Amino acid sequence: MTHLACNNILILATAALALTAMIGSNPAVASTRDSTLESELLARSDSVVIGTILAATPRRQTEGRIVTDYRVRVDVVQAGAMRDPGAKSITFALPGGTIDEDGQRVFGIPILIPGDIVRLFLRNPDGATPIGDAYLVTGLGDGIRLLARNADAFTFYSLSSNPDVALRWYADTIDVHIDDQLTDDIDDAATLEAIQASLDEWNAVDCEHPTLVNVGLVNGFDAITGSGAGIHATNLIIFENTAQWDENRQDVDQWDLDTTIALTTIFHNPRTGEILNFAIEFNDERFGFAVTGIPAAVDLENTLTHELGHVFGLDHTGQDVELYWNQTMYFQAQVGETKKRSLEQDDINGLCTLYETDWSLNAETGGCSSAAQAFPWTTPLPTLVMLGAVLIIFCIRRRGY
């Protein structure tokens, strides 16, 4: 007899839209991080290093989240000074990784593999992290440049066990709950109007795909709840104060979260790639939000429309797409920018390509797809974008007696 058991697989994808805090400069990341120009990264970094990834070692944190420790051979110190100038290799940690059948990814943060050649913007360690001599990557994903790899990557996210299977929903509708403690920066009615406009923008795409359904305001929901095999997200959009935000960020000393505006987390099935639930958390107290496009605040609709793309399973737009900087799923945005409120052709192509094959949920599976859907490409399409910050649970089919 076959039973379905849901195991937790944490795929923390920080799909952040990077928005710069400087008026007139570009940037933002997939949870939503305040992305910075290279000059700003340099100003916040102790050193800039070009190196080769030697090892990637995942480990599990106390609450079950996965972190990967990377060891890098130092090939060139381009700028600044390292704590140990003679070091031939250094270590740093990033959220995400895979342990056995548990997988975790942070969208907006590259998944590095041994042999990758990278440029790293680094802050010297202060002994406060679990691996005390580890360097901090400035701005998380913003401070990593993948210079060379033997294979194409980063156009879409797929199962680690089967790169031809992308993460996506297998349901006709996706419920969206909104925490009733809305941001203090905007009138409640205007906030709800902006949220609905973001949902409507994706729902209006003229191809087959799941529909986002606004269930309304809720009270007392945690963005991510449960523990162990029962951990899951609650399909919640929530504005968190600093205490809530910090409480939900475990081992924050090992991340540079100063520029993180929002995090999108999804749970998915490790066998089929089926997305099961999600959470979008806004770092409300540290950032100002608006709906009027004023240059001194983060535009809520602009940011949320980007984050909802990650909820569907879209990653950031690659730079080989024509007018890539205008696409909603491009990772950078200026503070006050509003152009990502509306989808561009590459965003539409990505959604329609992701859901062009059979994706409706088979009711007999009890909520978990029984078979993975392979996609009709052999190499990643430059116009396909998918996935944001995601915490993902996997339902695994097991044999029982």
XYZ file of C-alpha atoms in Angstrom, residues 33-294:
262
model
C 16.712 43.247 -1.118
C 17.926 46.778 -1.564
C 20.487 46.166 -4.255
C 23.379 48.550 -4.513
C 25.627 49.833 -7.254
C 29.120 48.441 -7.412
C 30.524 51.627 -5.911
C 28.232 51.172 -2.914
C 29.256 47.523 -2.557
C 32.884 48.607 -2.602
C 32.218 51.218 0.067
C 30.640 48.603 2.359
C 33.256 45.887 1.733
C 36.667 45.251 3.282
C 37.931 43.408 0.227
C 37.042 42.224 -3.280
C 38.322 38.798 -4.230
C 38.294 36.662 -7.367
C 38.417 32.995 -6.484
C 37.432 29.447 -7.333
C 34.842 27.503 -5.349
C 36.621 24.460 -3.867
C 33.873 22.946 -1.710
C 30.216 23.456 -0.791
C 29.170 21.874 2.520
C 25.541 22.127 3.654
C 24.584 22.036 7.336
C 21.293 22.191 9.199
C 20.541 24.942 11.700
C 18.690 24.485 14.973
C 15.209 25.081 13.532
C 15.776 22.952 10.437
C 16.858 25.587 7.944
C 19.797 24.699 5.730
C 22.950 26.763 5.228
C 25.852 26.016 2.880
C 29.440 26.758 3.888
C 31.636 27.518 0.859
C 35.419 27.238 0.721
C 37.038 29.425 -1.919
C 40.586 29.460 -3.241
C 41.787 33.063 -3.332
C 43.116 33.716 -6.838
C 43.284 37.519 -6.843
C 42.623 40.223 -4.244
C 41.268 43.005 -6.441
C 40.653 45.636 -3.798
C 40.960 46.256 -0.078
C 42.623 44.100 2.523
C 41.648 40.703 3.857
C 41.881 39.961 7.567
C 44.575 37.381 6.776
C 46.451 38.785 3.747
C 48.321 35.517 3.221
C 45.259 33.251 3.208
C 45.123 30.896 0.232
C 41.488 30.027 0.866
C 38.593 31.531 2.797
C 35.105 30.452 3.827
C 31.706 32.123 3.682
C 28.141 30.920 4.244
C 24.922 31.435 2.314
C 21.355 30.389 3.159
C 20.159 27.378 1.188
C 21.465 23.975 0.237
C 20.494 20.317 0.117
C 20.866 17.629 2.777
C 19.612 14.190 1.771
C 16.084 14.836 0.491
C 15.805 18.265 2.104
C 16.520 21.141 -0.270
C 16.596 24.846 0.438
C 17.236 27.722 -1.933
C 17.256 31.461 -1.561
C 16.174 33.070 -4.772
C 18.344 35.930 -5.798
C 21.331 34.084 -4.310
C 23.237 31.894 -6.776
C 23.719 28.206 -6.086
C 27.468 27.778 -6.395
C 29.253 24.546 -7.243
C 32.913 23.509 -7.043
C 34.794 24.870 -10.021
C 32.776 28.097 -10.277
C 34.917 31.212 -10.673
C 33.422 34.069 -8.676
C 34.046 37.675 -7.746
C 33.158 38.300 -4.098
C 32.568 41.544 -2.213
C 33.509 40.626 1.360
C 33.359 41.960 4.875
C 35.932 40.667 7.317
C 34.702 38.186 9.937
C 34.295 39.269 13.545
C 33.917 35.840 15.146
C 30.156 36.226 15.628
C 29.089 33.572 13.116
C 28.731 29.808 13.725
C 31.879 29.351 11.645
C 33.748 32.138 13.366
C 36.421 32.755 10.725
C 33.914 32.992 7.888
C 33.726 36.131 5.796
C 30.405 37.887 5.181
C 29.315 38.427 1.582
C 28.248 42.065 1.260
C 24.574 42.290 0.397
C 24.199 38.502 0.143
C 23.480 37.748 -3.544
C 24.365 41.304 -4.570
C 27.975 40.705 -3.528
C 28.510 37.619 -5.694
C 29.399 37.726 -9.387
C 29.564 34.379 -11.194
C 32.327 34.889 -13.737
C 32.601 31.431 -15.252
C 30.954 28.031 -15.141
C 31.094 25.021 -17.415
C 27.305 24.923 -17.887
C 24.406 27.324 -18.309
C 22.534 28.227 -15.125
C 20.313 30.722 -13.319
C 17.615 31.127 -15.960
C 15.211 28.948 -13.995
C 15.159 26.827 -10.872
C 14.651 23.085 -11.101
C 14.749 20.011 -8.930
C 18.300 19.156 -7.918
C 17.510 15.529 -8.760
C 16.111 16.379 -12.217
C 17.124 19.659 -13.882
C 14.402 19.228 -16.523
C 11.661 19.663 -13.883
C 10.965 23.223 -12.747
C 9.223 24.298 -9.556
C 5.601 25.334 -10.143
C 2.047 24.973 -8.839
C -0.291 22.108 -9.743
C -3.526 23.815 -8.671
C -6.096 25.995 -10.428
C -6.052 28.641 -7.689
C -3.571 29.976 -5.142
C -5.116 31.435 -1.978
C -3.499 34.644 -0.722
C -3.998 35.779 2.889
C -3.124 39.294 4.063
C -2.138 39.962 7.673
C -4.435 42.629 9.116
C -1.527 44.563 10.677
C -0.738 46.541 7.540
C 2.126 48.985 7.064
C 1.874 52.288 8.926
C 3.425 54.054 5.927
C 0.292 53.882 3.765
C -3.427 54.239 4.344
C -4.975 50.772 4.784
C -7.361 51.166 1.873
C -4.529 52.230 -0.445
C -2.376 49.319 0.757
C -5.106 46.787 0.002
C -5.739 48.403 -3.370
C -2.051 48.089 -4.286
C -1.956 44.439 -3.197
C -5.035 43.640 -5.285
C -3.554 45.461 -8.288
C -0.449 43.262 -8.093
C -2.585 40.106 -7.954
C -4.700 41.322 -10.880
C -1.646 42.058 -13.011
C -0.549 38.418 -12.967
C -4.086 37.047 -13.184
C -4.679 39.043 -16.371
C -1.964 37.201 -18.332
C -3.713 35.567 -21.293
C -2.570 31.955 -21.041
C -3.279 28.965 -18.830
C -1.864 29.398 -15.321
C -3.080 29.311 -11.691
C -5.154 32.243 -10.456
C -4.188 34.225 -7.356
C -7.240 34.518 -5.060
C -7.382 37.261 -2.423
C -8.923 35.478 0.587
C -8.826 38.703 2.606
C -7.450 39.887 5.937
C -6.457 37.411 8.642
C -5.238 37.777 12.201
C -2.731 35.718 14.168
C -1.160 33.840 11.256
C 2.590 33.208 11.282
C 4.237 33.504 7.867
C 5.924 30.147 8.444
C 4.688 27.804 11.128
C 5.156 24.294 12.459
C 8.407 22.454 13.081
C 10.223 19.417 11.831
C 8.232 17.565 9.179
C 5.260 19.849 9.814
C 6.895 23.148 8.914
C 5.027 25.071 6.214
C 4.107 28.520 4.984
C 0.605 29.990 5.210
C 0.217 31.809 1.860
C 0.549 35.045 3.823
C 1.555 38.575 2.887
C 2.754 40.226 6.088
C 4.398 43.514 7.115
C 6.802 42.748 9.974
C 8.248 45.124 12.523
C 11.918 44.818 13.432
C 11.273 42.414 16.329
C 9.206 40.083 14.126
C 11.677 40.301 11.259
C 14.699 39.544 13.428
C 12.895 36.736 15.267
C 12.161 35.057 11.948
C 15.732 35.399 10.682
C 17.792 32.716 12.364
C 21.498 33.257 12.995
C 21.235 36.744 11.503
C 24.859 37.554 12.306
C 26.015 35.399 9.412
C 23.907 37.294 6.844
C 24.149 40.856 5.640
C 20.440 41.738 5.938
C 20.837 45.507 6.056
C 19.457 45.852 2.520
C 16.728 43.186 2.593
C 13.328 44.729 1.892
C 11.251 41.532 1.667
C 11.574 37.755 1.574
C 9.451 35.336 -0.439
C 9.511 31.756 0.829
C 7.880 28.723 -0.797
C 7.519 25.058 0.113
C 7.559 22.468 -2.665
C 7.554 18.750 -3.383
C 11.112 17.422 -3.847
C 9.962 14.647 -6.182
C 7.714 16.590 -8.525
C 8.633 20.254 -8.084
C 5.069 21.095 -7.063
C 4.891 24.347 -5.083
C 2.637 23.843 -2.049
C 2.572 27.141 -0.148
C 4.398 30.441 0.265
C 5.004 33.488 2.468
C 5.931 37.060 1.544
C 7.451 39.017 4.454
C 8.044 42.773 4.198
C 10.757 44.356 6.343
C 8.354 47.145 7.248
C 10.004 49.013 10.110
C 13.399 49.376 8.403
C 11.988 50.526 5.057
C 9.427 53.118 4.069
C 6.706 52.095 1.600
C 4.472 54.196 -0.633
C 1.958 53.812 -3.453
C 2.501 57.175 -5.127
C 5.918 56.617 -6.708
C 7.658 59.192 -4.508
